[in-house]
Every structure is written in C-alpha cells, then in structure tokens.
GROMACS .gro file of N, CA and C in nm:
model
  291
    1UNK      N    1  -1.354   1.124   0.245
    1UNK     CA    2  -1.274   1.008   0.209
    1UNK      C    3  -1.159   1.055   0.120
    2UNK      N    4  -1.019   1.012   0.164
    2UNK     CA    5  -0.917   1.038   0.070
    2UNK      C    6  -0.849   0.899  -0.032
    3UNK      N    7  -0.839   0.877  -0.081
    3UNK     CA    8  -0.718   0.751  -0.186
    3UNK      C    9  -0.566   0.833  -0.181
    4UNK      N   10  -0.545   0.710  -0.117
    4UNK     CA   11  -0.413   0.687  -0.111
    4UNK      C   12  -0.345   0.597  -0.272
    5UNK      N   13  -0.280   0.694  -0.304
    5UNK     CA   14  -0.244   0.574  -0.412
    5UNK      C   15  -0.063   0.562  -0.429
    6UNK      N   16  -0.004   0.445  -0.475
    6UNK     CA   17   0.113   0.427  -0.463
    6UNK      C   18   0.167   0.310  -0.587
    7UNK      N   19   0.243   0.379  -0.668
    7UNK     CA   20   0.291   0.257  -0.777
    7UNK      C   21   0.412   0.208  -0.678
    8UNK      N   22   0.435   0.092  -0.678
    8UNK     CA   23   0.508   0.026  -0.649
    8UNK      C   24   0.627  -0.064  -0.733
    9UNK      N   25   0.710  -0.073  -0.775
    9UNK     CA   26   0.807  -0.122  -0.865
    9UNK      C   27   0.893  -0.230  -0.746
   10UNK      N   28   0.872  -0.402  -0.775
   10UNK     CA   29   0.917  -0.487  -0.705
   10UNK      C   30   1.057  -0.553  -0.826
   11UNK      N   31   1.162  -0.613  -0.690
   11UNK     CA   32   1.251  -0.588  -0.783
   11UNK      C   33   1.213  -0.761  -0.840
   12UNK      N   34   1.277  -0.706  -0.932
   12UNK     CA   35   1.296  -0.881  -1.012
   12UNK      C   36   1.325  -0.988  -0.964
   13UNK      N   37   1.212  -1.099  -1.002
   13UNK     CA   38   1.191  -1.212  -0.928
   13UNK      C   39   1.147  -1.222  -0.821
   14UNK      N   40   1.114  -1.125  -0.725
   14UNK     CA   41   1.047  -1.130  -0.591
   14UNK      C   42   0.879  -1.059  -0.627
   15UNK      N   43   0.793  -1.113  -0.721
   15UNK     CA   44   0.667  -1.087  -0.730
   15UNK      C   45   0.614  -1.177  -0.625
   16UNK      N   46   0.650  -1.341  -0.659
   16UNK     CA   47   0.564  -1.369  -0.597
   16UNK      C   48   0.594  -1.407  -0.450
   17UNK      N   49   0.702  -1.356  -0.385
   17UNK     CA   50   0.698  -1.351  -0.236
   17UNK      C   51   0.637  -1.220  -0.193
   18UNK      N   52   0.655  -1.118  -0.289
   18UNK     CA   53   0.609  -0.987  -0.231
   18UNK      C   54   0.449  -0.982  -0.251
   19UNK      N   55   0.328  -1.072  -0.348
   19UNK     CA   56   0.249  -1.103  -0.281
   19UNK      C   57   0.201  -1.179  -0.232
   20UNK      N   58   0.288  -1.242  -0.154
   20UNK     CA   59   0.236  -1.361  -0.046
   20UNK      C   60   0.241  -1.259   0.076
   21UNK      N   61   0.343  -1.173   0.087
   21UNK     CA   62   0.386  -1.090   0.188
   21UNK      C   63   0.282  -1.001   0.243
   22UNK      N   64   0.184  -0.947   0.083
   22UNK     CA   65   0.103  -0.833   0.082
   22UNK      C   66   0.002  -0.919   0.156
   23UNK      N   67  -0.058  -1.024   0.126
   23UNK     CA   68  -0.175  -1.112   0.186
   23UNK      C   69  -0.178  -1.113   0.330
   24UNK      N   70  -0.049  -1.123   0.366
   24UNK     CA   71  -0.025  -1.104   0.505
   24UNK      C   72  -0.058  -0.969   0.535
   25UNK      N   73   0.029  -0.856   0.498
   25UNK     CA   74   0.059  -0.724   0.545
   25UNK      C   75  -0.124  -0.689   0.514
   26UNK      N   76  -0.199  -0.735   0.438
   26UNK     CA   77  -0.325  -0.690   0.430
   26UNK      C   78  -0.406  -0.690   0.529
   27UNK      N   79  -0.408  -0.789   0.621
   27UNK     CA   80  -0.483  -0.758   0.741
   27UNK      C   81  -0.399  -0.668   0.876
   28UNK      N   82  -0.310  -0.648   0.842
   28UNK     CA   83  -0.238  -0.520   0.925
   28UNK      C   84  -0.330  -0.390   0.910
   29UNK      N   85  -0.346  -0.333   0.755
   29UNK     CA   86  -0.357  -0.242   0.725
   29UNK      C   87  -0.521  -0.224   0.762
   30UNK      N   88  -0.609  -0.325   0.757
   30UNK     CA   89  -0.780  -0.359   0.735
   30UNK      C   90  -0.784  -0.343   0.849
   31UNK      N   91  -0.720  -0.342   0.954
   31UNK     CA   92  -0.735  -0.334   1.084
   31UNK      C   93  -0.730  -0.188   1.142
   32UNK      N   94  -0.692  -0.120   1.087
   32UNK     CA   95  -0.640   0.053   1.138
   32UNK      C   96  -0.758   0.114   1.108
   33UNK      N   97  -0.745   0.246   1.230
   33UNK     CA   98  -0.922   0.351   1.248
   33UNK      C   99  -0.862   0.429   1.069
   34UNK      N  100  -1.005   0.443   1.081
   34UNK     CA  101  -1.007   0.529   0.952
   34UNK      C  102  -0.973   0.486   0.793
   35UNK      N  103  -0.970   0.299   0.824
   35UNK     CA  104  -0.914   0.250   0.710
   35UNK      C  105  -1.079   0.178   0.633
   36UNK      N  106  -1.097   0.214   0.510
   36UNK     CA  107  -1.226   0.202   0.439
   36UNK      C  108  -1.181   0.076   0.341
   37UNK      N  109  -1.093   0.054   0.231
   37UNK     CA  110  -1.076  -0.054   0.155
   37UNK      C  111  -0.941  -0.022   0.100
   38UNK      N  112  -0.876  -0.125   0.038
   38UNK     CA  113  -0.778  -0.117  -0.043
   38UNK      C  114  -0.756  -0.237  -0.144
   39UNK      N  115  -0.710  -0.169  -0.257
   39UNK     CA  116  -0.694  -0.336  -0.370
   39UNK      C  117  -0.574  -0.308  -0.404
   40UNK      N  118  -0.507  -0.394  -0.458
   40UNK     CA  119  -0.351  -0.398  -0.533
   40UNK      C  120  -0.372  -0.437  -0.670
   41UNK      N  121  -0.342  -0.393  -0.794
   41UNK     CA  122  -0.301  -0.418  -0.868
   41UNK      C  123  -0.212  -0.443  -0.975
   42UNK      N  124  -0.183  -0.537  -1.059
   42UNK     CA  125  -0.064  -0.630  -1.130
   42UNK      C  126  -0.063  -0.540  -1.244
   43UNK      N  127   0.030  -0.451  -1.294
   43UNK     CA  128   0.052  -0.410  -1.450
   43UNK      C  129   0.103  -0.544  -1.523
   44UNK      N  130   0.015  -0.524  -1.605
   44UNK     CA  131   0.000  -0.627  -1.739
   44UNK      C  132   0.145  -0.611  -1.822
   45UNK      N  133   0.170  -0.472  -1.873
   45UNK     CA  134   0.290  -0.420  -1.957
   45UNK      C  135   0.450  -0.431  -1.863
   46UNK      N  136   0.424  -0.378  -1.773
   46UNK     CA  137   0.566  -0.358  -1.697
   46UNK      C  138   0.574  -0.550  -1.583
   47UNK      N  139   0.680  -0.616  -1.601
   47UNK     CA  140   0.689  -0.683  -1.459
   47UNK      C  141   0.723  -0.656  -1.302
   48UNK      N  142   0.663  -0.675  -1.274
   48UNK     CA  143   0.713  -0.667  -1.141
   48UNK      C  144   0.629  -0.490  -1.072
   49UNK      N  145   0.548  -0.473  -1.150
   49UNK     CA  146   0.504  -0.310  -1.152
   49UNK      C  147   0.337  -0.305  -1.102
   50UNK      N  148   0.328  -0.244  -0.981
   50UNK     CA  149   0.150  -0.268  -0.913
   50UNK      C  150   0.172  -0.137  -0.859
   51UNK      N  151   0.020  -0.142  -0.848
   51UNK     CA  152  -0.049  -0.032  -0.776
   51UNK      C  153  -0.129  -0.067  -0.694
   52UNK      N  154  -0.084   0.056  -0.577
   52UNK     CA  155  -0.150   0.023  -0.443
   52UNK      C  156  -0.259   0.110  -0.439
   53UNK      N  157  -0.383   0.100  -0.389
   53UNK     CA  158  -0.534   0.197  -0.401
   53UNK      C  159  -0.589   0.149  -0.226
   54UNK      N  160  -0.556   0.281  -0.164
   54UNK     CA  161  -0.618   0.249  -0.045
   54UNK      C  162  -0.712   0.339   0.013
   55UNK      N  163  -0.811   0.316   0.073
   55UNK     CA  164  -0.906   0.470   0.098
   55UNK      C  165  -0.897   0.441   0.262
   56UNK      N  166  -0.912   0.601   0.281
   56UNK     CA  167  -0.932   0.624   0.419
   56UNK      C  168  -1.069   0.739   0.456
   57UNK      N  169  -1.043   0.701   0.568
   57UNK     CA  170  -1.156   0.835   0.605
   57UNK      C  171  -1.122   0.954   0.601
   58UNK      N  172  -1.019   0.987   0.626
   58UNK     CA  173  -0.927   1.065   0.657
   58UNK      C  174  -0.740   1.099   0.632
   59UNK      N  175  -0.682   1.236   0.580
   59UNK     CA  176  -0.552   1.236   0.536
   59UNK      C  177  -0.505   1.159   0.658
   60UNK      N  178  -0.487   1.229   0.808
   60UNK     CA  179  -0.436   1.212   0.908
   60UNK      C  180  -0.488   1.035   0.993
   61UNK      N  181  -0.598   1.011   0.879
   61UNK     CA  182  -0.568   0.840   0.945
   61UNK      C  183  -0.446   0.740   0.884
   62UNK      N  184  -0.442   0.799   0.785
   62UNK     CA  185  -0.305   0.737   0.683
   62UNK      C  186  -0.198   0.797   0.767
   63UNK      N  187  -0.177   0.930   0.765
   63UNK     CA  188  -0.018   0.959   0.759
   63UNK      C  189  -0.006   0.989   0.927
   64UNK      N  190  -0.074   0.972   1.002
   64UNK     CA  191  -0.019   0.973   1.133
   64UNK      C  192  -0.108   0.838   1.219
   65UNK      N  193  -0.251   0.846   1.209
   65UNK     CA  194  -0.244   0.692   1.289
   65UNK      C  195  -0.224   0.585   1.207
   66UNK      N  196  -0.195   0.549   1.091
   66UNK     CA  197  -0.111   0.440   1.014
   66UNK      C  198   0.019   0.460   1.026
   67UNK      N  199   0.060   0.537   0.964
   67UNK     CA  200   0.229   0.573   0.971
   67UNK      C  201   0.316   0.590   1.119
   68UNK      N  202   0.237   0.642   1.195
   68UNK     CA  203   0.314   0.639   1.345
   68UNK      C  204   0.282   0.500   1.433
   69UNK      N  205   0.205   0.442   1.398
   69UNK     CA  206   0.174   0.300   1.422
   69UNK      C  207   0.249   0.213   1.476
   70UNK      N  208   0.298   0.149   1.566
   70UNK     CA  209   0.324   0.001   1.597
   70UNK      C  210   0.304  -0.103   1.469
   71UNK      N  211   0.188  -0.118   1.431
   71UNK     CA  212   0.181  -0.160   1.328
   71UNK      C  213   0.210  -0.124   1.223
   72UNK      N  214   0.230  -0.021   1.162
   72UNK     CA  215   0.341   0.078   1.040
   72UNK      C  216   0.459  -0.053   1.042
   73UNK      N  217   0.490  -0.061   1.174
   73UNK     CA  218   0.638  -0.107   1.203
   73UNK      C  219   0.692  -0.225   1.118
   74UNK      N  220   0.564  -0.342   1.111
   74UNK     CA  221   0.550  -0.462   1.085
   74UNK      C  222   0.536  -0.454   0.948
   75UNK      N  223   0.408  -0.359   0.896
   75UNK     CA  224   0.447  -0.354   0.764
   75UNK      C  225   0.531  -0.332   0.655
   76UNK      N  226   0.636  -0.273   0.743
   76UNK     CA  227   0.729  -0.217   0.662
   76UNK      C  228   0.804  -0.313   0.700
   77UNK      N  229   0.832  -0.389   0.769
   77UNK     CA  230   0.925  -0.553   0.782
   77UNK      C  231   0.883  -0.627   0.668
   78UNK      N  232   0.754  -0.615   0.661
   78UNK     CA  233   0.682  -0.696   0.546
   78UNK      C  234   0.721  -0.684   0.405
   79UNK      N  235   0.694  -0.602   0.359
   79UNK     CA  236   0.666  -0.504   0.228
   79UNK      C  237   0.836  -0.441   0.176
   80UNK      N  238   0.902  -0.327   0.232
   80UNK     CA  239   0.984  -0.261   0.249
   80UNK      C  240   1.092  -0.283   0.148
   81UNK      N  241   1.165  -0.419   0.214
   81UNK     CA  242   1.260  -0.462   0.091
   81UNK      C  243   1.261  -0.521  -0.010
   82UNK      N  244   1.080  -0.523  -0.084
   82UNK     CA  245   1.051  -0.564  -0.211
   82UNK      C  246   1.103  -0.447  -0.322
   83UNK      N  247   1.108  -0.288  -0.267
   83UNK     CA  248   1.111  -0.190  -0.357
   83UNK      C  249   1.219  -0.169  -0.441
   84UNK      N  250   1.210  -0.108  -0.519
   84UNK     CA  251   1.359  -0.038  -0.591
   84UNK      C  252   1.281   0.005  -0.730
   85UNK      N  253   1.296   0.142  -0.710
   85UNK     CA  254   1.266   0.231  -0.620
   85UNK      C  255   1.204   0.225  -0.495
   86UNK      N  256   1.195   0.322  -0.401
   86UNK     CA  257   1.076   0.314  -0.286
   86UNK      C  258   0.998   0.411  -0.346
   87UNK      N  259   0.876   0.373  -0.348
   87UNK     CA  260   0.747   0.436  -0.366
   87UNK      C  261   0.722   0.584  -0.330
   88UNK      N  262   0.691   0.665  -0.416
   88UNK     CA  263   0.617   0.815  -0.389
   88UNK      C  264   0.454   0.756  -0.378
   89UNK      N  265   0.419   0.797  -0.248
   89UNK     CA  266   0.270   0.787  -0.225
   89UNK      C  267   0.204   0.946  -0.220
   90UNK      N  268   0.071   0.930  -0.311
   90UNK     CA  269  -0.006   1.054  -0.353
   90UNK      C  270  -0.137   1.018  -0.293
   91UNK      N  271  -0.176   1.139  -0.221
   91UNK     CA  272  -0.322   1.139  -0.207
   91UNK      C  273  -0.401   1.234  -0.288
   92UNK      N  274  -0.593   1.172  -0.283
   92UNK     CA  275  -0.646   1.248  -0.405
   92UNK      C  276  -0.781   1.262  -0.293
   93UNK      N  277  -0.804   1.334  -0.358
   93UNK     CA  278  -0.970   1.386  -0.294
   93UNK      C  279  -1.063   1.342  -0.440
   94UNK      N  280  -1.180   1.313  -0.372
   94UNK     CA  281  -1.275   1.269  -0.490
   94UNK      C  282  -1.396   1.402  -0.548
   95UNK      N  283  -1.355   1.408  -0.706
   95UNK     CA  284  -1.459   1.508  -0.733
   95UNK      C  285  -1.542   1.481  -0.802
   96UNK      N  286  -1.667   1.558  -0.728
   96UNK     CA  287  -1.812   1.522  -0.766
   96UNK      C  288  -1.860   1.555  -0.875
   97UNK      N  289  -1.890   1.496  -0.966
   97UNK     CA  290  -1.903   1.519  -1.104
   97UNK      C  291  -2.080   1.496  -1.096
   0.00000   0.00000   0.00000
C-alpha cells in the first residue's frame, strides 16, 4: 500500500465550491482499480489550505491507471481550477514500527 498525499492551496473564496466539487470528484476517484480510501482535510490555521490523503494498492495504480484515465480527465475538470499554486503530490511507503 502506498499514500498519496497532496496539500492543496484553494484560491480565495472558492472553498466552498471546491468542496462541493470534491464530493462529486470523490466518487470518480472510489471507483478506480487499486484505489483503497481517501480523506480530505481543512487546515484550521491557513484558509483555503487542505490536504489530500489517498491510499492505493499500488504506485502505478495512482500514476498510470488513475492519471492516464478517462476519468483523470473529469477530475481535473472538477478540481483543477480551484489551485494556485498547483499541487506537488508525494508518495510514502508505510514503516513498520
């Protein structure tokens, strides 16, 4: 299992279309092979400032059957022009402690 993780910075005043948008774009993503869970969360300190936490089974279910997707396509209709910045997305491997 990998996490996908992604801060996201929405620009001002579009929080709350960008998550009405995400509610939508969420069953895009719940739908793809290799997709395990994902949550979003609201920074308290910064506005307009979340984090995206998504797990997969796999690097290559994220970055090639999500990302090369048909459906990629839609999400990024969705989502896309909330940013400013656009997002650096990091993946992590989990260690067993």
């Amino acid at each position: 299992m990998i996490l996908e993780a992604a801060m996201l910075q929405v620009k001002t005043g579009l929080e709350e279309d960008f998550e009405k948008a995400f509610r939508q774009a969420s069953e895009i993503i719940s739908s793809m092979k290799g997709y395990i869970s994902h949550e979003l969360q609201r920074c308290i300190e910064v506005q307009g400032k979340y984090l995206l936490l998504v797990k997969w089974e796999t690097l290559a279910d994220h970055t090639v059957g999500f990302r090369e997707s048909k459906e990629y396509q839609e999400w990024k209709k969705l989502l896309h022009h909330f940013y400013d910045p656009f997002p650096t997305v990091e993946h992590f491997d989990q260690i067993r402690l």
